Structure formats: structure tokens, C-alpha cells
């Protein structure tokens, strides 16, 4: 499959970080955006830059800082004295792959400007709206170890990200590979997949079969984060102030369909849903002060929910593959 070839080409540069690379392609296929949290030096920038090279798309990186203004991101109108008229200069968001590095360092006005382009796939400058290229992926990063000079993303903005991935340090063997590769020149990546082919794969995602029982399960998982006591999770209730929004189960099903395509299927299995639930829900939970005081994480809450709200039995005979 061409997607496997694309992943293989990216792995020539990126050692390890399999989860991040897979979720990046999931968001790309499903038309969503990805939020990555991890300490510096974990190849977040290199991963999206390499993916852009393999897919032939344009790439922009914006380093978010407290003095950034919206026009630095989306563009502005400039007066040309020689022509006595205004001209629109488009900003770096007009690309296929946008890396918003340390997004929580930008003030609220800049975050709001990014919100429009993430949700509407367009930017309004003056009285005119400008569409961003298709496909369009925002990969935003956050540094969890430093809070000075940061502006935490509001829940409305965080909710726009389809998935949130936590990136950890590489294993010993993976880091050994990274250091060994640094001794020689970086490999030149070849384009494996065109943007037209990628758009075709995005169309395939929309035709992936999802059993209604899996949709109901995704909704039940979201409901259990909102009303834990009703699902036999009274011990979880004190730790959750607000559960996952309706975008949670929507993102779960969309990501599960994209994951099925990545794995060469035209139907979703319970394992696909379970694989993306934590990534789709962890940033949509608002934990209580008690959870913060006791160092209870969103992943722990979701683990408890998944332990009680179990996957349904689905009839594989109803899948397109079985029908054929």
C-alpha cells in the first residue's frame, strides 16, 4: 500500500515515534488536526517536515512567541504607494502542513486567528476570505515542563484538535539509531505519494463501514466521562469536572475509520476504536482540582472508563469484506 511506503520513507529519518507518525497520518486522512505534547528534541518538527517531503506538500513552521500578532500568522493588507492601493500578503498558514511550535506561548488573539483556519479552512483578511490549500493539517506542539510565559489553550480551541498525542523519550535502541544516524549526512527523502492520491485516500475514509454498535459504544464512552456514577464509576466522578464534548465520539469514529484504511481494511473493528479513544478524549476532559491535587491523569480516568464500558460484540458477517 502506498501509505505504508510513505511511512517507510519517513522512518528513514525518524527512528521510533511510531505512535506519533501513525496518528499524524490518521489526522491527515480524516481531515483533522493533531496536538502533540512532549519535551523538546523528540523529532516533532522533523516528523511533519519529512511527511510533507514524502507527500509533496508545502510546509510552514511558525514558532509561537508572546509577541506574535495575528497578521504574522494569517497575513495582512499592505498599502502600495506606487499603485495607490492595498495588496493582500498571505501568511504562513497557507500551506498543506503547518507546524505551530509551542502553540501555548502565543496570546489569545493569535490563538483565535488559528482557530478560524483550523475550523473553517479559510482566513478572513479585511473583507475577503481566502481558502487554505487542500489537504491542510495543523500539527501543534506544547512543552509540558515549562509554564512561564505561556497562555494555556482554552477548551474551545483544544476541542478543535482531533487527537492529542503524548510523546515520550525514545527507547535505548531507538536513541542509539538516532545518534548513529547523526554521524552521517541526512538521507534525501523521495516523494512517494502525490497530494491528488492523498485526497483519493481521504475519500476512501468516508466509505469505510462502521457498525452502529461501535458508534453507540463511542457515545457511551463519552457519556461515561460526563456522568461516571451512572456507569458504575462513582470513584471516578470526583476527578472529572466536565466530560468529553460531542466532538469526542465524532473524532473517535473518524480516526478509527482512517486507522482502518491505514491497516488495509474498509471496515472498523473494536480494536481501531479502542486504539484512538485516549488520543481523542484526553484533551477534552476537564479534570477537577482534586484530580490535580492527587495527580490523577486523564489517561487514568479513560482507563477506568474503558475497563467498565466494554467493547460490543459485532457481526463481522455484516462488513463489506464478508458481503463480497
Tab-separated table of C-alpha atoms in Angstrom:
chain	number	residue	atom	x	y	z
A	1	UNK	CA	0.000	0.000	0.000
A	2	UNK	CA	1.262	3.463	-0.850
A	3	UNK	CA	0.692	4.723	2.695
A	4	UNK	CA	2.995	2.018	4.032
A	5	UNK	CA	5.622	3.119	1.502
A	6	UNK	CA	5.228	6.711	2.708
A	7	UNK	CA	5.666	5.633	6.344
A	8	UNK	CA	8.727	3.561	5.412
A	9	UNK	CA	10.280	6.582	3.694
A	10	UNK	CA	9.661	8.806	6.741
A	11	UNK	CA	11.207	6.160	9.005
A	12	UNK	CA	14.463	6.583	7.084
A	13	UNK	CA	14.764	9.848	9.022
A	14	UNK	CA	12.634	9.272	12.141
A	15	UNK	CA	13.645	6.453	14.473
A	16	UNK	CA	10.851	5.270	16.748
A	17	UNK	CA	7.863	7.550	17.499
A	18	UNK	CA	5.604	5.044	15.717
A	19	UNK	CA	2.512	6.286	17.523
A	20	UNK	CA	3.105	9.912	16.567
A	21	UNK	CA	3.723	9.063	12.897
A	22	UNK	CA	0.630	6.872	12.697
A	23	UNK	CA	-1.612	9.441	14.390
A	24	UNK	CA	-0.264	12.134	12.088
A	25	UNK	CA	-1.393	10.138	9.051
A	26	UNK	CA	-4.702	9.340	10.762
A	27	UNK	CA	-5.437	13.051	11.204
A	28	UNK	CA	-4.340	13.754	7.655
A	29	UNK	CA	-6.641	11.085	6.219
A	30	UNK	CA	-9.553	12.059	8.460
A	31	UNK	CA	-9.179	15.799	7.811
A	32	UNK	CA	-8.382	16.644	11.423
A	33	UNK	CA	-5.583	18.334	13.333
A	34	UNK	CA	-3.075	16.979	15.822
A	35	UNK	CA	-1.830	18.331	19.153
A	36	UNK	CA	1.454	16.860	20.396
A	37	UNK	CA	2.774	17.269	23.913
A	38	UNK	CA	6.362	16.374	24.652
A	39	UNK	CA	9.684	17.763	25.758
A	40	UNK	CA	11.989	19.382	23.170
A	41	UNK	CA	14.157	17.223	20.929
A	42	UNK	CA	11.715	14.398	20.188
A	43	UNK	CA	11.622	14.929	16.385
A	44	UNK	CA	8.220	16.606	16.287
A	45	UNK	CA	9.356	19.224	13.758
A	46	UNK	CA	11.352	16.744	11.711
A	47	UNK	CA	8.411	14.338	11.546
A	48	UNK	CA	5.996	16.754	9.895
A	49	UNK	CA	8.689	18.230	7.647
A	50	UNK	CA	9.600	14.728	6.462
A	51	UNK	CA	5.938	13.850	5.913
A	52	UNK	CA	5.489	16.959	3.781
A	53	UNK	CA	8.500	15.958	1.668
A	54	UNK	CA	7.201	12.410	1.173
A	55	UNK	CA	3.722	13.615	0.214
A	56	UNK	CA	4.890	16.523	-1.920
A	57	UNK	CA	3.010	19.152	0.073
A	58	UNK	CA	4.106	22.595	1.180
A	59	UNK	CA	5.380	23.039	4.737
A	60	UNK	CA	5.489	26.039	7.074
A	61	UNK	CA	6.750	26.330	10.606
A	62	UNK	CA	5.691	29.120	12.951
A	63	UNK	CA	7.487	29.495	16.270
A	64	UNK	CA	4.845	30.871	18.621
A	65	UNK	CA	6.075	33.582	20.992
A	66	UNK	CA	4.311	36.048	23.321
A	67	UNK	CA	4.954	38.973	20.921
A	68	UNK	CA	3.342	37.245	17.918
A	69	UNK	CA	0.356	39.067	16.368
A	70	UNK	CA	-2.392	37.555	14.169
A	71	UNK	CA	-1.022	39.125	10.975
A	72	UNK	CA	2.257	37.231	11.498
A	73	UNK	CA	0.237	34.078	11.131
A	74	UNK	CA	-2.580	34.687	8.629
A	75	UNK	CA	-1.271	37.683	6.667
A	76	UNK	CA	-2.323	41.304	6.283
A	77	UNK	CA	-3.123	44.082	3.826
A	78	UNK	CA	-0.199	46.275	2.765
A	79	UNK	CA	-0.521	49.679	1.104
A	80	UNK	CA	1.485	50.033	-2.121
A	81	UNK	CA	2.232	53.767	-2.600
A	82	UNK	CA	3.287	53.317	-6.234
A	83	UNK	CA	-0.114	51.843	-7.148
A	84	UNK	CA	-2.164	53.729	-4.536
A	85	UNK	CA	-3.904	50.535	-3.475
A	86	UNK	CA	-3.840	47.834	-0.822
A	87	UNK	CA	-2.431	44.413	-1.555
A	88	UNK	CA	-3.057	41.268	0.469
A	89	UNK	CA	0.011	39.410	1.711
A	90	UNK	CA	-0.932	35.898	2.783
A	91	UNK	CA	0.731	34.466	5.880
A	92	UNK	CA	2.475	31.150	6.546
A	93	UNK	CA	-0.784	29.311	7.309
A	94	UNK	CA	-1.337	28.988	3.554
A	95	UNK	CA	0.364	25.628	3.197
A	96	UNK	CA	-0.523	21.937	3.345
A	97	UNK	CA	1.360	21.174	6.567
A	98	UNK	CA	1.583	23.811	9.295
A	99	UNK	CA	3.711	23.275	12.370
A	100	UNK	CA	2.552	25.536	15.201
A	101	UNK	CA	5.527	25.143	17.507
A	102	UNK	CA	4.804	25.754	21.211
A	103	UNK	CA	1.299	26.982	20.471
A	104	UNK	CA	0.632	27.809	24.123
A	105	UNK	CA	3.230	30.619	24.039
A	106	UNK	CA	1.039	32.794	21.797
A	107	UNK	CA	-1.553	35.207	23.243
A	108	UNK	CA	-5.292	34.688	22.855
A	109	UNK	CA	-5.679	36.857	19.704
A	110	UNK	CA	-3.197	34.704	17.805
A	111	UNK	CA	-4.809	31.512	19.050
A	112	UNK	CA	-8.195	32.812	17.860
A	113	UNK	CA	-6.770	33.564	14.416
A	114	UNK	CA	-5.546	29.987	14.177
A	115	UNK	CA	-8.940	28.749	15.354
A	116	UNK	CA	-10.708	30.058	12.234
A	117	UNK	CA	-8.293	28.471	9.814
A	118	UNK	CA	-8.449	25.143	11.669
A	119	UNK	CA	-12.245	25.011	11.722
A	120	UNK	CA	-13.266	26.825	8.542
A	121	UNK	CA	-10.170	26.137	6.398
A	122	UNK	CA	-10.121	29.802	5.480
A	123	UNK	CA	-8.711	33.133	6.641
A	124	UNK	CA	-10.565	36.444	6.614
A	125	UNK	CA	-8.358	39.473	5.879
A	126	UNK	CA	-10.234	42.746	5.558
A	127	UNK	CA	-13.485	41.990	3.751
A	128	UNK	CA	-12.231	38.972	1.808
A	129	UNK	CA	-11.915	35.306	2.768
A	130	UNK	CA	-9.091	33.161	1.431
A	131	UNK	CA	-9.141	29.356	1.370
A	132	UNK	CA	-6.099	27.431	2.553
A	133	UNK	CA	-4.741	24.617	0.341
A	134	UNK	CA	-6.267	21.159	0.451
A	135	UNK	CA	-5.240	18.961	2.225
A	136	UNK	CA	-4.454	21.027	5.293
A	137	UNK	CA	-3.014	19.727	8.569
A	138	UNK	CA	-2.129	21.713	11.677
A	139	UNK	CA	0.367	19.993	13.923
A	140	UNK	CA	0.675	21.945	17.162
A	141	UNK	CA	3.186	21.214	19.903
A	142	UNK	CA	3.226	22.008	23.605
A	143	UNK	CA	6.080	21.814	26.080
A	144	UNK	CA	4.765	20.279	29.340
A	145	UNK	CA	7.784	21.090	31.506
A	146	UNK	CA	7.648	24.887	31.387
A	147	UNK	CA	4.743	27.175	32.236
A	148	UNK	CA	6.396	30.606	32.481
A	149	UNK	CA	5.295	32.922	29.675
A	150	UNK	CA	2.614	30.550	28.389
A	151	UNK	CA	-1.062	31.064	27.586
A	152	UNK	CA	-2.956	27.798	28.169
A	153	UNK	CA	-5.251	26.952	25.271
A	154	UNK	CA	-8.936	27.466	26.083
A	155	UNK	CA	-11.159	24.387	25.957
A	156	UNK	CA	-12.874	25.671	22.800
A	157	UNK	CA	-9.555	25.705	20.958
A	158	UNK	CA	-8.287	22.410	22.323
A	159	UNK	CA	-11.573	20.810	21.270
A	160	UNK	CA	-10.760	21.617	17.615
A	161	UNK	CA	-7.859	19.177	17.638
A	162	UNK	CA	-8.992	15.731	16.570
A	163	UNK	CA	-6.288	13.952	18.582
A	164	UNK	CA	-3.763	14.749	21.273
A	165	UNK	CA	-0.662	12.550	21.440
A	166	UNK	CA	1.779	12.373	24.335
A	167	UNK	CA	5.326	11.808	23.081
A	168	UNK	CA	7.867	10.214	25.401
A	169	UNK	CA	11.612	9.681	25.189
A	170	UNK	CA	12.784	7.024	22.712
A	171	UNK	CA	13.908	3.597	23.883
A	172	UNK	CA	17.610	2.801	24.197
A	173	UNK	CA	17.795	1.112	20.779
A	174	UNK	CA	15.811	3.890	19.097
A	175	UNK	CA	18.034	6.572	20.600
A	176	UNK	CA	21.086	4.574	19.551
A	177	UNK	CA	19.778	4.667	15.986
A	178	UNK	CA	19.180	8.437	16.230
A	179	UNK	CA	22.716	9.120	17.426
A	180	UNK	CA	24.234	6.769	14.819
A	181	UNK	CA	22.342	8.498	12.020
A	182	UNK	CA	23.620	11.881	13.203
A	183	UNK	CA	27.175	10.787	12.334
A	184	UNK	CA	26.453	10.901	8.605
A	185	UNK	CA	24.534	13.120	6.191
A	186	UNK	CA	20.761	13.103	6.430
A	187	UNK	CA	19.081	10.993	3.726
A	188	UNK	CA	17.249	12.746	0.920
A	189	UNK	CA	13.609	11.726	1.017
A	190	UNK	CA	11.750	10.977	-2.179
A	191	UNK	CA	8.122	11.806	-2.881
A	192	UNK	CA	6.084	8.625	-2.565
A	193	UNK	CA	2.509	9.897	-2.661
A	194	UNK	CA	1.028	12.853	-4.510
A	195	UNK	CA	-1.484	15.224	-2.957
A	196	UNK	CA	-4.045	14.028	-5.503
A	197	UNK	CA	-3.546	10.440	-4.357
A	198	UNK	CA	-3.831	11.586	-0.750
A	199	UNK	CA	-7.150	13.265	-1.491
A	200	UNK	CA	-8.288	9.987	-3.043
A	201	UNK	CA	-7.385	8.143	0.169
A	202	UNK	CA	-9.322	10.724	2.166
A	203	UNK	CA	-12.320	9.824	0.012
A	204	UNK	CA	-11.811	6.151	0.917
A	205	UNK	CA	-12.052	7.010	4.617
A	206	UNK	CA	-15.567	8.330	4.063
A	207	UNK	CA	-16.620	4.945	2.650
A	208	UNK	CA	-15.268	2.803	5.494
A	209	UNK	CA	-18.039	0.761	7.117
A	210	UNK	CA	-18.731	1.377	10.823
A	211	UNK	CA	-21.049	-0.961	12.692
A	212	UNK	CA	-23.788	1.004	14.529
A	213	UNK	CA	-22.816	-0.843	17.711
A	214	UNK	CA	-19.353	0.748	17.553
A	215	UNK	CA	-20.877	4.200	17.101
A	216	UNK	CA	-23.077	3.552	20.131
A	217	UNK	CA	-20.024	2.382	22.101
A	218	UNK	CA	-18.134	5.597	21.287
A	219	UNK	CA	-21.099	7.645	22.507
A	220	UNK	CA	-21.357	5.531	25.678
A	221	UNK	CA	-17.662	6.118	26.384
A	222	UNK	CA	-18.192	9.872	26.089
A	223	UNK	CA	-21.300	9.700	28.285
A	224	UNK	CA	-19.367	7.784	30.934
A	225	UNK	CA	-16.887	10.656	31.209
A	226	UNK	CA	-19.760	13.100	31.753
A	227	UNK	CA	-21.849	11.021	34.171
A	228	UNK	CA	-19.460	8.435	35.651
A	229	UNK	CA	-21.745	7.420	38.518
A	230	UNK	CA	-24.475	6.270	36.115
A	231	UNK	CA	-21.996	3.804	34.574
A	232	UNK	CA	-20.789	2.351	37.872
A	233	UNK	CA	-17.786	4.683	38.074
A	234	UNK	CA	-18.601	6.560	41.266
A	235	UNK	CA	-14.916	6.530	42.226
A	236	UNK	CA	-14.054	8.450	39.051
A	237	UNK	CA	-16.725	11.144	39.418
A	238	UNK	CA	-14.812	13.418	41.871
A	239	UNK	CA	-11.931	13.719	39.421
A	240	UNK	CA	-13.887	14.949	36.376
A	241	UNK	CA	-15.460	18.411	36.223
A	242	UNK	CA	-16.519	18.186	32.581
A	243	UNK	CA	-16.535	15.149	30.325
A	244	UNK	CA	-15.785	14.821	26.616
A	245	UNK	CA	-17.732	17.073	24.261
A	246	UNK	CA	-19.768	15.670	21.326
A	247	UNK	CA	-16.697	16.248	19.153
A	248	UNK	CA	-15.105	13.431	21.169
A	249	UNK	CA	-17.073	10.471	19.763
A	250	UNK	CA	-17.138	12.147	16.337
A	251	UNK	CA	-13.335	12.258	16.389
A	252	UNK	CA	-13.121	8.671	17.653
A	253	UNK	CA	-15.168	7.303	14.753
A	254	UNK	CA	-13.418	9.479	12.151
A	255	UNK	CA	-9.977	8.482	13.455
A	256	UNK	CA	-10.973	4.795	13.655
A	257	UNK	CA	-12.063	4.866	10.005
A	258	UNK	CA	-8.743	6.440	8.979
A	259	UNK	CA	-6.856	3.868	11.061
A	260	UNK	CA	-8.758	1.080	9.299
A	261	UNK	CA	-7.610	2.467	5.926
A	262	UNK	CA	-4.022	2.626	7.196
A	263	UNK	CA	-4.327	-1.029	8.190
A	264	UNK	CA	-5.728	-2.036	4.817
A	265	UNK	CA	-9.391	-2.550	5.711
A	266	UNK	CA	-12.663	-0.992	4.564
A	267	UNK	CA	-14.413	-1.648	7.882
A	268	UNK	CA	-13.760	-0.652	11.505
A	269	UNK	CA	-13.008	-3.151	14.272
A	270	UNK	CA	-13.409	-2.557	18.033
A	271	UNK	CA	-9.613	-2.507	18.272
A	272	UNK	CA	-9.482	0.520	15.971
A	273	UNK	CA	-11.871	2.433	18.231
A	274	UNK	CA	-10.046	1.430	21.404
A	275	UNK	CA	-6.694	2.442	19.867
A	276	UNK	CA	-7.765	6.066	19.382
A	277	UNK	CA	-10.106	6.680	22.341
A	278	UNK	CA	-7.410	8.037	24.652
A	279	UNK	CA	-5.959	10.276	21.939
A	280	UNK	CA	-9.418	11.641	21.077
A	281	UNK	CA	-10.638	12.154	24.655
A	282	UNK	CA	-7.655	13.065	26.857
A	283	UNK	CA	-7.634	16.765	25.889
A	284	UNK	CA	-11.419	17.029	26.083
A	285	UNK	CA	-11.657	16.126	29.753
A	286	UNK	CA	-11.590	18.943	32.296
A	287	UNK	CA	-10.230	17.452	35.496
A	288	UNK	CA	-11.179	18.731	38.936
A	289	UNK	CA	-8.885	20.342	41.483
A	290	UNK	CA	-8.986	17.091	43.414
A	291	UNK	CA	-7.561	15.260	40.401
A	292	UNK	CA	-4.777	17.822	40.100
A	293	UNK	CA	-4.018	17.598	43.816
A	294	UNK	CA	-3.878	13.790	43.715
A	295	UNK	CA	-2.030	13.779	40.363
A	296	UNK	CA	-4.783	11.823	38.620
A	297	UNK	CA	-4.360	11.996	34.849
A	298	UNK	CA	-6.941	11.970	32.072
A	299	UNK	CA	-5.451	8.709	30.815
A	300	UNK	CA	-6.133	7.060	34.186
A	301	UNK	CA	-9.762	8.215	34.028
A	302	UNK	CA	-10.111	6.864	30.496
A	303	UNK	CA	-8.535	3.573	31.531
A	304	UNK	CA	-11.196	3.193	34.221
A	305	UNK	CA	-13.936	4.048	31.712
A	306	UNK	CA	-12.655	1.539	29.162
A	307	UNK	CA	-12.490	-1.101	31.890
A	308	UNK	CA	-16.208	-0.733	32.639
A	309	UNK	CA	-17.781	0.312	29.321
A	310	UNK	CA	-16.683	-2.723	27.352
A	311	UNK	CA	-16.492	-3.152	23.583
A	312	UNK	CA	-19.611	-4.611	21.941
A	313	UNK	CA	-19.739	-7.868	20.028
A	314	UNK	CA	-20.056	-7.052	16.342
A	315	UNK	CA	-21.085	-9.309	13.494
A	316	UNK	CA	-18.171	-9.454	11.036
A	317	UNK	CA	-20.575	-11.013	8.551
A	318	UNK	CA	-22.078	-7.556	8.055
A	319	UNK	CA	-18.832	-5.989	6.879
A	320	UNK	CA	-18.281	-5.182	3.176
A	321	UNK	CA	-15.486	-7.763	3.014
A	322	UNK	CA	-17.803	-10.515	4.212
A	323	UNK	CA	-20.571	-9.431	1.880
A	324	UNK	CA	-18.197	-9.665	-1.083
